[in-house]
Amino acid sequence: MTDRALTELKGVGAKVAERLASMGLVRESDVLFHLPIRYEDRTRLTPIQSARPGQWVQIEGTVIDQHIRYARSRMLIATVADDTGQVILRFFRFYPNQQRMLTEGQRVRCFGQLRWGNAGLEMAHPQCAAVGATPPPLPTHLSAVYPTCQGVSQPLLRRLIEQALDRLDHGDLVLAELLEAAKAPMSIHQALKRVHRPGPDDDLEALIDGTHPATQRLAIEELLAHHLTIARQNQVRARYQAPALVNEADQAQALAQRFLEGLGFEPTGAQQRVIQEVLSDIAQTQPMRRLLQGDVGSGKTVVAGAAVVAAAAAGVQSAIIAPTELLAEQHLRTFQQWLEPLGLEVVWLSGKVTGQARQNALSKIEQGAEVIVGTHALFQAPVAFDRLGLAIIDEQHRFGVHQRLALASKGRAGTRWPHQLVMTATPIPRTLAMTAYAGLDVSILDELPPGRKPVTTVAMSQQRRDEVIERLRQVLATGRQAYWVCPLIEESDALEADAAETRAQELAKALPEVAVGLVHGRLKSADKQAVMARFSAGELSLLVATTVIEVGVDVPNASLMMIENAERLGLSQLHQLRGRVGRGSDQAACVLLYKPPLGELAQQRLEVMRETTDGFVIAEKDLELRGPGEVLGTRQTGMMRFRIADLGRDADLIERVHALAQGLSATVTDQLIERWIGPAEAYIEV
Ligand code: ADP
Ligand code: MG
């Protein structure tokens, strides 16, 4: 099958094509892979007598009455009878041709959902067609119902898919033998026909939830195409060069050693291992693309520090970006503290650095300052590096692939690319990591710094807030510090800030002896920084905050956290927030305040939080409760948007995919990539 643009199909003009494109439907293969959300069974007629309310049925009979009722608006009402009974059809809106069709004596076929009305069985807005004296034969397969959008109607999609399916017969049968070996002995054509036009006895549930052999056949091929794409990308990448730190490797090791000795603590075994992995990567001329996964508090920043030091020793610049101002500012302080004693210059750039300060930062970056810390501002247009050799993205699940590439490409010169280190605390279940991050090498920090005790977690109704405040008073009296987190669910910084402000005032009133601070997204950068610095220094004992503190914030003396509205947060967000405490050697605690009554899902989430502090277990549970799209974050899915496959459901196919990929010819590989991923320029990324 050679793919065509949809504009070559009947009934697709420029305007329609544009609307289709907005749904991601551009080529013939796109509509073929646009799967139904449900099916309608029009293969049989149901005698009216045996039809039940709630059922979707097709009936055939004669119109015995029609009238228009004038209530609030015009309503068309018709009665259809067969030999066994009668049904009322109601149309709250109708066209003249519907009214003409439903005249007395006309034979009609109607499909709709039945319900009980005042006058017996009725259907609202059924789909009706007039049938003559000799009714046309019933279809032999079920009718598919597709996801639609404004301007792309169901009948239009059906027509396009029909055309595409009919052309399939004349196509080739790529891979039939291979898939036989994969125990999915069905050609892609058979699979597509099965999914779009199942027979009346097919397992519809399996077709919809994707466990049907036909859907599985499509999923395996899609996963295979992705796998092959990644392998292709790796080949392309092999032609790129990174600044080779080979000659300077000894020097880099030595400086990294000095850096580690200056830390004031012993790196964990996991940190040492991962640091060596990174150092040996960047001693290659092949650009490093490494993902560092480590649970909250596992000490990823130290690894980043060692990499930066090694890069500086080799005479190239490093850029570190973080998703929030707050976290980036914290990195700035950390790196200044670690690196300035080694004689390295650390430059700060965020969107809030303006005027002369911005000019200064930009010119330092251009003149080759060794270390640049910042936010999104770093990959925006006017920033030009002298020699960017290492790009580090912290909390990378908060960024899109394009943002990662935008930063890396700042260090591009011809075929030269910088090394890339991406770090995340959002653990990805092993089953997903392989596919979601295929193409990245993965390092795991699987050890927490010594002396950490798991955070004790309790869930409490917010009605017991007074008790919680009392406990807070006792903890703070011992000299420890605490967070009070007020997440609001509305997507508004302003509302969230207001709620936090109100809560801070209440708490200050209830705890007059306590120094209370407040931080939220609407504060000016300098003010935020000042509050954080005072909390860090222990001048403030209680920090009321919005979810701006969710990522990265590190104040080891803080050992108690209260989270309001906990029932409305997802597992990974709760885990991230809770990770702000338990970073010192004190026993830490987390109180999840919820508003009763708890829904079933919320109850399960809080239960998981109480039972474990292991990020991987939490991620697996999250996957179970939510599905992979959300676990990986919506932005993340840009990296692995599947049409049919579902990594949660199809994890067991992945191994087979790897086996299948062995020994495929270049032609077949081309065909598969073209079919599922599109033309080459659409997928090449580095
Ligand atoms: P994360 O992996 O969540 O980014 P951080 O890098 O912020 O973790 O480290 C968490 C805290 O643990 C920091 O205060 C850091 O200084 C400290 N830390 C990191 N490594 C060690 C270690 N090996 N021993 C003791 N403390 C450490
Ligand atoms: Mg961190």
XYZ file of C-alpha atoms and ligand atoms in Angstrom:
714
model
C 0.000 0.000 0.000
C 1.448 3.338 -0.974
C 0.282 6.137 1.220
C -1.612 9.079 -0.232
C -2.529 12.520 1.003
C -6.176 12.652 2.071
C -6.729 15.419 -0.456
C -6.489 12.742 -3.135
C -9.568 11.051 -1.720
C -13.091 11.868 -2.843
C -14.795 14.622 -0.885
C -11.713 16.240 0.623
C -11.197 19.850 -0.393
C -8.753 22.301 1.091
C -11.037 23.331 3.934
C -11.940 19.798 4.973
C -8.286 18.797 4.722
C -7.392 21.562 7.139
C -9.946 20.388 9.690
C -8.794 16.804 9.325
C -5.225 17.918 9.825
C -6.203 19.552 13.101
C -7.061 16.030 14.289
C -3.734 14.730 13.051
C -5.318 13.162 9.967
C -3.255 14.043 6.926
C -2.540 10.869 5.028
C -4.530 7.820 4.109
C -2.728 5.767 6.746
C -3.770 8.312 9.382
C -7.456 7.577 8.848
C -6.821 3.855 8.752
C -5.202 4.097 12.170
C -8.009 6.295 13.465
C -9.791 3.620 15.435
C -13.458 3.507 16.459
C -14.515 4.437 19.959
C -17.511 2.138 19.757
C -19.616 0.122 17.354
C -23.269 0.063 16.383
C -24.919 -3.186 15.474
C -27.079 -2.658 12.408
C -26.654 -6.179 11.189
C -29.987 -7.216 12.631
C -33.512 -5.923 13.151
C -35.024 -6.092 16.617
C -38.770 -6.790 16.876
C -40.133 -3.875 18.902
C -41.729 -6.171 21.418
C -38.416 -7.687 22.482
C -36.514 -4.375 22.708
C -35.699 -3.066 26.172
C -35.159 0.494 27.434
C -31.478 1.443 27.480
C -30.635 -0.780 24.496
C -29.321 0.506 21.177
C -31.447 -1.230 18.568
C -32.408 -1.161 14.934
C -36.062 -1.480 14.137
C -37.973 -1.525 10.882
C -41.618 -0.588 10.529
C -44.241 1.715 9.093
C -44.931 5.278 10.179
C -48.488 5.255 11.556
C -48.627 8.804 12.851
C -46.736 12.063 12.543
C -47.360 15.435 14.149
C -45.528 18.530 15.226
C -45.926 19.710 18.763
C -45.437 23.320 19.670
C -44.142 23.445 23.205
C -41.201 25.726 24.030
C -40.043 24.988 20.504
C -41.177 22.842 17.620
C -40.868 19.119 18.076
C -41.406 16.428 15.454
C -43.075 13.306 16.787
C -43.641 10.178 14.741
C -44.878 6.719 15.654
C -43.452 3.642 13.977
C -45.031 0.220 14.252
C -43.935 -3.254 13.249
C -45.893 -6.492 13.656
C -45.054 -6.708 17.349
C -45.403 -3.202 18.763
C -44.747 0.500 18.361
C -42.181 3.157 19.227
C -42.365 6.938 19.384
C -39.618 8.915 17.670
C -38.847 12.411 18.956
C -36.863 15.133 17.201
C -36.244 18.335 19.103
C -34.631 19.744 15.977
C -35.378 18.507 12.501
C -35.002 19.249 8.851
C -37.838 19.376 6.303
C -36.530 16.227 4.624
C -36.811 14.305 7.910
C -40.391 15.460 8.220
C -41.065 14.324 4.627
C -39.447 10.956 5.205
C -41.547 10.231 8.277
C -44.964 10.636 6.635
C -47.715 8.180 7.398
C -47.484 4.938 5.496
C -43.732 5.216 4.837
C -41.556 2.215 5.681
C -38.469 3.178 7.672
C -35.444 1.666 9.353
C -34.384 3.417 12.565
C -31.369 3.044 14.807
C -31.263 4.573 18.259
C -31.327 4.123 21.997
C -34.623 3.198 23.610
C -36.026 4.749 26.750
C -39.303 4.835 28.604
C -41.400 7.933 27.907
C -44.831 9.007 29.109
C -46.516 7.155 26.311
C -44.351 4.035 26.239
C -41.112 3.199 24.435
C -39.430 6.044 22.566
C -36.235 7.061 20.815
C -34.789 10.571 20.741
C -33.102 11.559 17.492
C -32.775 8.100 15.989
C -30.976 7.757 12.666
C -33.669 6.900 10.140
C -33.682 5.863 6.527
C -36.669 5.256 4.265
C -36.812 1.748 2.875
C -39.003 0.901 -0.091
C -41.144 -2.130 -0.690
C -38.039 -4.300 -0.992
C -35.756 -3.207 1.863
C -32.021 -3.216 1.135
C -30.025 -6.051 2.687
C -28.661 -5.511 6.172
C -24.925 -4.863 6.479
C -22.879 -7.931 7.359
C -20.496 -6.078 9.639
C -20.910 -3.663 12.542
C -20.844 0.078 11.968
C -17.925 1.866 13.569
C -18.291 5.143 15.444
C -15.177 7.337 15.305
C -13.895 10.195 17.411
C -14.888 13.363 15.588
C -14.332 17.059 15.986
C -15.957 20.255 14.860
C -16.310 20.207 11.103
C -15.306 16.560 10.772
C -18.520 14.578 10.800
C -19.069 10.905 11.431
C -20.290 10.253 7.865
C -17.244 12.038 6.442
C -14.857 9.904 8.466
C -16.764 6.776 7.522
C -16.561 7.621 3.835
C -12.832 8.300 4.007
C -12.114 5.140 5.926
C -14.274 3.121 3.530
C -12.282 4.430 0.578
C -8.994 3.699 2.279
C -10.100 0.207 3.309
C -11.310 -0.673 -0.158
C -7.945 0.204 -1.604
C -6.218 -2.076 0.890
C -7.212 -5.169 -1.058
C -4.872 -4.279 -3.840
C -1.982 -3.593 -1.520
C 0.995 -5.700 -0.490
C 1.407 -7.901 2.537
C 4.555 -6.652 4.181
C 5.767 -8.771 7.024
C 3.141 -11.486 6.985
C 5.729 -14.174 7.714
C 7.439 -12.167 10.396
C 4.241 -11.645 12.240
C 3.432 -15.286 11.961
C 6.555 -15.814 13.999
C 5.268 -13.211 16.428
C 2.095 -15.227 16.994
C -0.076 -12.565 15.467
C -0.745 -14.306 12.182
C -2.808 -11.649 10.534
C -1.847 -9.229 7.799
C -2.165 -5.574 8.603
C -4.983 -5.416 6.077
C -6.905 -8.140 7.812
C -6.325 -6.478 11.140
C -7.518 -3.087 9.919
C -10.628 -4.567 8.327
C -11.413 -6.431 11.497
C -11.105 -3.311 13.614
C -13.112 -1.051 11.298
C -15.692 -3.613 10.213
C -16.010 -6.328 12.833
C -18.541 -9.091 12.417
C -21.603 -9.275 14.664
C -20.010 -11.994 16.798
C -16.665 -10.288 17.362
C -15.579 -9.462 20.883
C -16.392 -5.761 20.894
C -15.095 -5.130 24.360
C -11.702 -6.498 23.381
C -11.736 -4.368 20.238
C -12.434 -1.219 22.215
C -9.965 -1.849 25.014
C -7.330 -2.969 22.541
C -6.789 -6.539 23.698
C -8.324 -8.088 20.562
C -5.824 -9.955 18.358
C -6.490 -7.484 15.559
C -5.657 -4.457 17.719
C -2.680 -6.275 19.166
C -1.474 -6.970 15.650
C -1.583 -3.234 14.930
C 0.015 -2.355 18.259
C 2.940 -4.690 17.747
C 3.666 -3.223 14.348
C 3.436 0.296 15.709
C 5.826 -0.501 18.539
C 8.135 -2.100 16.019
C 8.049 1.020 13.853
C 8.944 3.165 16.859
C 11.747 0.856 17.793
C 13.150 0.986 14.275
C 12.845 4.755 14.220
C 14.907 5.017 17.345
C 17.536 2.731 15.888
C 17.637 4.955 12.794
C 18.027 8.024 14.938
C 20.921 6.387 16.697
C 22.606 5.776 13.354
C 22.146 9.400 12.379
C 23.464 10.481 15.723
C 26.566 8.358 15.317
C 27.677 10.820 12.682
C 27.626 13.674 15.179
C 30.641 14.653 17.176
C 30.842 15.973 20.667
C 33.715 17.944 22.069
C 36.111 15.127 22.825
C 37.308 15.298 26.369
C 39.663 12.408 25.730
C 42.886 14.290 26.039
C 41.732 16.108 29.094
C 40.243 13.028 30.734
C 42.883 12.854 33.444
C 42.593 16.498 34.207
C 38.809 16.192 34.354
C 39.056 13.248 36.747
C 41.403 15.189 38.974
C 39.197 18.258 39.175
C 36.116 16.092 39.751
C 37.998 14.474 42.609
C 38.743 17.850 44.168
C 35.103 18.770 43.790
C 33.946 15.608 45.554
C 36.394 16.127 48.388
C 35.076 19.642 48.930
C 31.471 18.534 49.327
C 31.643 17.848 53.024
C 30.030 14.447 52.694
C 30.963 11.127 51.209
C 29.238 10.413 47.873
C 27.087 7.299 48.009
C 28.196 4.231 46.102
C 25.430 4.903 43.579
C 26.614 8.471 43.069
C 30.195 7.314 42.511
C 29.093 4.720 40.014
C 26.904 7.132 38.065
C 29.548 9.857 38.107
C 31.969 7.392 36.498
C 29.341 6.489 33.879
C 28.928 10.145 33.028
C 32.644 10.915 33.010
C 33.387 8.026 30.721
C 30.552 9.119 28.397
C 31.865 12.600 28.041
C 35.343 11.333 27.382
C 33.948 9.997 24.096
C 33.584 11.949 20.902
C 30.075 10.575 20.554
C 27.661 13.012 22.204
C 26.380 11.690 25.523
C 22.610 11.338 25.808
C 22.062 10.092 29.304
C 19.011 10.033 31.502
C 19.720 10.099 35.210
C 16.864 8.703 37.197
C 16.940 8.976 40.957
C 14.253 9.229 43.549
C 13.705 12.543 45.292
C 16.591 13.216 47.642
C 18.947 10.691 46.074
C 21.493 13.429 45.312
C 21.312 13.972 41.563
C 22.703 17.488 41.862
C 26.072 16.102 42.945
C 26.271 14.075 39.736
C 25.456 17.178 37.716
C 28.153 19.050 39.634
C 30.801 16.451 38.843
C 29.872 16.515 35.152
C 30.082 20.301 35.044
C 33.490 20.243 36.655
C 34.763 17.686 34.152
C 33.428 19.723 31.250
C 35.064 22.864 32.599
C 38.369 21.030 32.922
C 38.087 20.249 29.221
C 37.476 23.884 28.432
C 33.811 23.781 27.452
C 30.778 25.520 28.937
C 27.953 23.808 30.785
C 24.363 24.981 31.012
C 21.951 23.742 33.666
C 18.268 24.482 33.344
C 15.502 23.881 35.844
C 11.751 24.218 35.308
C 11.028 26.745 38.071
C 12.741 29.953 39.173
C 12.830 28.670 42.699
C 14.696 25.497 41.853
C 17.009 27.240 39.407
C 17.891 29.793 42.079
C 18.655 27.026 44.498
C 20.944 25.413 41.946
C 22.636 28.756 41.463
C 23.449 28.953 45.178
C 24.552 25.315 45.318
C 26.808 25.580 42.288
C 28.290 28.856 43.464
C 29.097 27.254 46.774
C 30.625 24.170 45.166
C 32.341 25.611 42.124
C 33.575 29.069 42.917
C 36.210 27.669 45.297
C 37.475 25.704 42.269
C 37.847 28.919 40.346
C 34.831 28.455 38.068
C 32.481 31.278 37.221
C 28.734 30.669 37.633
C 26.368 32.916 35.657
C 22.642 33.315 36.290
C 20.007 33.875 33.635
C 16.247 33.704 33.994
C 13.390 35.544 32.329
C 13.302 37.872 35.298
C 16.876 39.029 34.815
C 16.425 42.233 32.800
C 18.141 45.441 31.782
C 21.823 45.823 32.457
C 22.023 42.623 34.478
C 20.742 40.729 31.476
C 23.239 42.355 29.148
C 26.015 41.420 31.546
C 24.869 37.824 31.788
C 24.545 37.506 28.014
C 27.998 38.870 27.379
C 29.549 36.613 30.008
C 27.873 33.619 28.368
C 29.198 34.733 25.010
C 32.676 35.204 26.398
C 32.803 31.670 27.719
C 31.806 31.700 31.408
C 32.134 28.067 32.472
C 28.792 27.429 34.171
C 25.413 28.932 33.352
C 22.393 28.231 35.530
C 18.910 29.304 34.576
C 15.375 28.656 33.488
C 13.665 28.448 30.080
C 15.281 31.788 29.289
C 18.478 29.900 28.505
C 17.252 28.385 25.284
C 15.620 31.486 24.001
C 16.866 33.379 20.998
C 19.372 36.024 22.089
C 21.461 33.643 24.175
C 24.666 32.697 22.374
C 27.263 30.473 23.974
C 30.920 30.533 23.237
C 31.390 26.788 23.403
C 28.515 24.903 24.992
C 29.730 21.371 25.564
C 27.344 20.034 28.192
C 23.616 20.662 28.506
C 21.949 19.521 31.726
C 18.189 19.483 32.137
C 16.916 19.017 35.662
C 13.444 17.629 36.319
C 13.229 16.927 32.623
C 9.671 15.555 32.788
C 8.624 19.190 33.147
C 10.108 20.042 29.779
C 9.221 18.906 26.286
C 11.618 17.151 23.941
C 11.713 20.272 21.847
C 12.891 22.323 24.770
C 15.641 19.856 25.486
C 16.692 20.013 21.847
C 16.459 23.807 21.812
C 19.001 23.990 24.609
C 21.288 21.377 23.077
C 21.196 23.038 19.684
C 22.692 26.152 21.275
C 25.867 24.131 21.310
C 25.536 22.921 17.762
C 28.125 23.748 15.165
C 27.934 21.722 11.993
C 27.900 18.109 13.106
C 29.092 19.010 16.580
C 26.625 18.493 19.381
C 26.984 19.014 23.110
C 26.741 16.179 25.590
C 23.313 15.970 27.205
C 22.436 14.889 30.718
C 18.773 14.838 31.636
C 17.712 14.232 35.200
C 14.372 13.219 36.595
C 12.946 12.214 39.923
C 9.808 10.877 38.316
C 10.659 7.238 38.183
C 9.403 5.541 35.119
C 8.380 1.964 35.613
C 10.931 -0.327 34.058
C 8.426 -1.625 31.537
C 8.015 1.882 30.167
C 11.532 3.195 30.440
C 12.815 1.026 27.653
C 10.392 2.373 25.106
C 9.692 5.812 26.467
C 13.372 6.586 26.747
C 14.732 4.321 24.092
C 17.700 6.028 22.604
C 18.786 7.528 25.914
C 21.229 5.649 28.114
C 19.825 5.326 31.575
C 21.670 5.656 34.885
C 19.888 5.018 38.131
C 20.696 6.376 41.582
C 19.251 3.548 43.608
C 20.616 4.522 46.981
C 19.737 7.368 49.324
C 22.430 9.215 51.290
C 23.069 7.477 54.608
C 20.950 8.180 57.660
C 17.726 8.879 55.798
C 14.640 7.440 57.424
C 11.468 6.896 55.441
C 8.969 9.705 55.979
C 6.070 8.651 58.214
C 2.844 9.506 56.464
C -0.661 9.876 57.833
C -3.924 10.923 56.195
C -6.373 13.031 58.169
C -9.636 14.757 57.532
C -9.218 18.499 57.299
C -11.833 18.780 60.004
C -9.037 17.875 62.378
C -6.956 20.858 61.349
C -6.815 22.181 64.923
C -5.153 18.994 66.108
C -2.681 19.229 63.254
C -1.809 22.795 64.175
C -1.222 21.688 67.747
C 1.180 19.011 66.601
C 2.897 21.513 64.376
C 3.406 23.795 67.381
C 5.130 20.979 69.275
C 7.435 20.052 66.398
C 8.437 23.636 65.704
C 9.154 24.174 69.403
C 11.972 21.622 69.133
C 13.730 23.833 66.583
C 12.719 21.934 63.510
C 11.053 23.442 60.453
C 7.935 22.652 58.474
C 6.107 23.253 55.197
C 2.412 23.898 54.848
C 1.370 23.324 51.250
C -1.836 24.792 49.826
C -2.400 23.433 46.355
C -5.437 24.734 44.595
C -6.756 22.801 41.725
C -7.950 25.701 39.577
C -5.407 26.561 36.926
C -4.876 29.996 38.318
C -1.740 31.274 39.996
C -3.725 34.142 41.416
C -6.306 31.997 43.219
C -3.628 29.687 44.491
C -1.589 32.602 45.803
C -4.646 34.054 47.562
C -5.399 30.769 49.286
C -1.826 30.470 50.493
C -1.865 34.050 51.710
C -5.043 33.508 53.715
C -3.673 30.311 55.199
C -0.409 32.012 56.160
C -2.325 34.721 58.019
C -4.446 32.163 59.872
C -1.428 30.138 60.888
C 0.504 33.193 62.004
C -2.469 34.067 64.215
C -2.818 30.549 65.618
C 0.939 30.241 66.230
C 2.012 33.693 67.406
C 5.400 32.450 68.623
C 6.319 31.084 65.180
C 8.057 32.947 62.339
C 5.888 32.182 59.298
C 7.006 32.751 55.715
C 5.015 32.674 52.510
C 6.084 31.770 49.003
C 4.024 31.491 45.847
C 4.366 31.922 42.115
C 3.263 35.545 42.052
C 6.071 36.832 44.239
C 8.895 38.714 42.569
C 11.954 36.625 42.025
C 14.013 38.585 44.545
C 11.293 38.283 47.189
C 10.960 34.573 46.630
C 14.669 34.166 46.884
C 14.740 36.205 50.090
C 12.017 34.099 51.714
C 13.719 30.868 50.688
C 17.052 32.115 51.973
C 15.495 32.974 55.354
C 13.816 29.580 55.539
C 17.053 27.867 54.559
C 18.945 29.804 57.226
C 16.400 28.800 59.845
C 15.093 32.323 60.442
C 11.638 31.196 59.403
C 10.276 28.032 61.012
C 7.146 27.534 58.985
C 6.901 28.009 55.249
C 3.440 28.281 53.760
C 3.719 27.542 50.067
C 1.881 26.694 46.915
C 3.068 23.849 44.736
C 5.967 26.042 43.540
C 8.053 24.104 46.037
C 7.116 20.837 44.395
C 10.355 20.319 42.544
C 13.840 20.287 43.854
C 13.651 22.509 46.925
C 16.145 21.294 49.493
C 16.154 22.381 53.143
C 17.375 19.396 55.185
C 16.245 20.752 58.570
C 12.605 20.808 57.446
C 11.097 17.599 58.711
C 7.331 18.080 58.737
C 5.004 18.692 55.834
C 1.302 19.319 55.754
C -0.431 18.986 52.391
C -3.935 20.343 52.038
C -6.380 19.062 49.413
C -4.262 15.968 49.218
C -7.193 14.009 47.817
C -7.042 16.063 44.648
C -3.372 15.563 43.841
C -1.909 12.762 41.792
C 0.477 10.218 43.248
C 3.607 11.511 41.592
C 2.883 15.063 42.683
C 2.314 13.927 46.265
C 5.538 11.960 46.127
C 7.475 14.965 44.817
C 6.042 17.246 47.480
C 6.697 14.807 50.261
C 10.264 14.498 48.995
C 10.931 17.996 50.356
C 11.125 16.496 53.844
C 13.198 13.613 55.093
C 16.358 15.101 53.580
C 18.203 15.297 56.887
C 18.827 12.661 59.495
C 15.731 13.526 61.588
C 12.670 11.339 61.413
C 10.320 13.249 59.134
C 6.547 13.186 58.844
C 3.958 14.113 56.277
C 0.301 14.816 56.980
C -2.105 14.490 54.088
C -5.163 16.599 54.807
C -8.232 15.696 52.836
C -11.773 16.844 52.515
C -14.225 14.004 53.203
C -15.920 12.084 51.783
C -13.077 10.445 49.885
C -13.708 8.975 46.450
C -12.456 5.478 45.795
C -9.466 6.507 43.701
C -8.409 9.190 46.141
C -8.639 6.689 48.956
C -6.394 4.291 47.068
C -3.854 7.028 46.370
C -3.633 8.115 49.991
C -3.316 4.480 50.974
C -0.344 4.032 48.641
C 1.285 7.155 50.072
C 0.911 5.821 53.586
C 2.290 2.427 52.694
C 5.437 3.283 50.783
C 8.026 5.966 50.133
C 9.616 4.058 47.260
C 9.318 6.141 44.100
C 9.321 3.104 41.836
C 6.501 1.393 43.691
C 4.546 4.639 43.603
C 5.144 4.997 39.880
C 3.931 1.457 39.234
C 0.790 2.133 41.264
C 0.299 5.400 39.461
C 0.478 3.565 36.184
C -2.062 1.065 37.425
C -4.445 3.761 38.583
C -4.020 6.200 35.719
C -2.393 4.734 32.619
C 0.920 5.696 31.027
C -0.009 8.884 29.173
C -0.534 10.643 32.438
C 2.271 8.981 34.315
C 4.743 10.298 31.817
C 3.135 13.705 31.830
C 1.286 15.191 28.918
C 4.337 16.922 27.522
C 6.329 13.776 27.762
C 3.974 11.956 25.471
C 5.173 14.187 22.649
C 8.136 11.886 22.695
C 6.164 8.728 22.215
C 2.727 9.459 20.955
C 1.246 6.142 19.968
C -1.882 5.857 17.883
C -2.837 2.386 18.949
C -0.240 0.885 21.256
C -0.535 1.597 24.967
C 2.609 1.020 26.962
C 0.712 0.033 30.052
C -1.426 -2.513 28.270
C 1.129 -3.706 25.740
C 4.272 -3.834 27.858
C 4.513 -7.564 27.191
C 4.792 -6.967 23.444
C 7.991 -4.985 23.788
C 10.294 -7.942 24.079
C 8.775 -9.527 20.983
C 9.242 -6.257 19.172
C 12.933 -6.289 19.953
C 13.222 -9.808 18.596
C 11.293 -8.899 15.449
C 13.517 -5.906 14.799
C 16.532 -8.173 14.367
C 17.354 -8.792 10.770
C 14.659 -6.740 9.089
C 15.615 -5.580 5.629
C 16.176 -1.893 4.995
C 13.216 -1.816 2.618
C 10.801 -3.210 5.153
C 12.203 -0.885 7.795
C 11.631 2.077 5.495
C 8.105 0.969 4.800
C 7.244 0.529 8.459
C 8.672 3.870 9.495
C 6.974 5.610 6.615
C 3.658 4.001 7.444
C 3.601 4.729 11.170
C 5.890 7.645 11.805
C 5.847 9.490 8.517
C 8.407 10.976 6.188
C 11.988 11.026 7.407
C 12.167 14.720 8.247
C 9.322 14.270 10.717
C 11.297 12.117 13.104
C 14.968 12.892 12.907
C 15.991 14.382 16.211
C 19.227 14.359 18.065
P 17.681 15.197 44.271
O 18.142 13.898 43.711
O 16.283 15.131 44.771
O 17.899 16.343 43.313
P 19.589 16.637 45.828
O 20.671 16.615 44.844
O 18.829 17.901 46.004
O 18.581 15.461 45.543
O 20.189 16.155 47.217
C 19.384 16.091 48.365
C 20.157 16.466 49.595
O 21.050 15.421 49.938
C 20.996 17.709 49.447
O 20.942 18.435 50.648
C 22.388 17.174 49.206
O 23.373 18.082 49.631
C 22.370 15.927 50.075
N 23.270 14.876 49.644
C 23.488 14.486 48.384
N 24.347 13.456 48.355
C 24.682 13.175 49.634
C 25.539 12.224 50.268
N 26.216 11.344 49.544
N 25.620 12.250 51.591
C 24.911 13.136 52.318
N 24.105 14.061 51.791
C 23.985 14.091 50.473
Mg 16.948 17.788 42.321
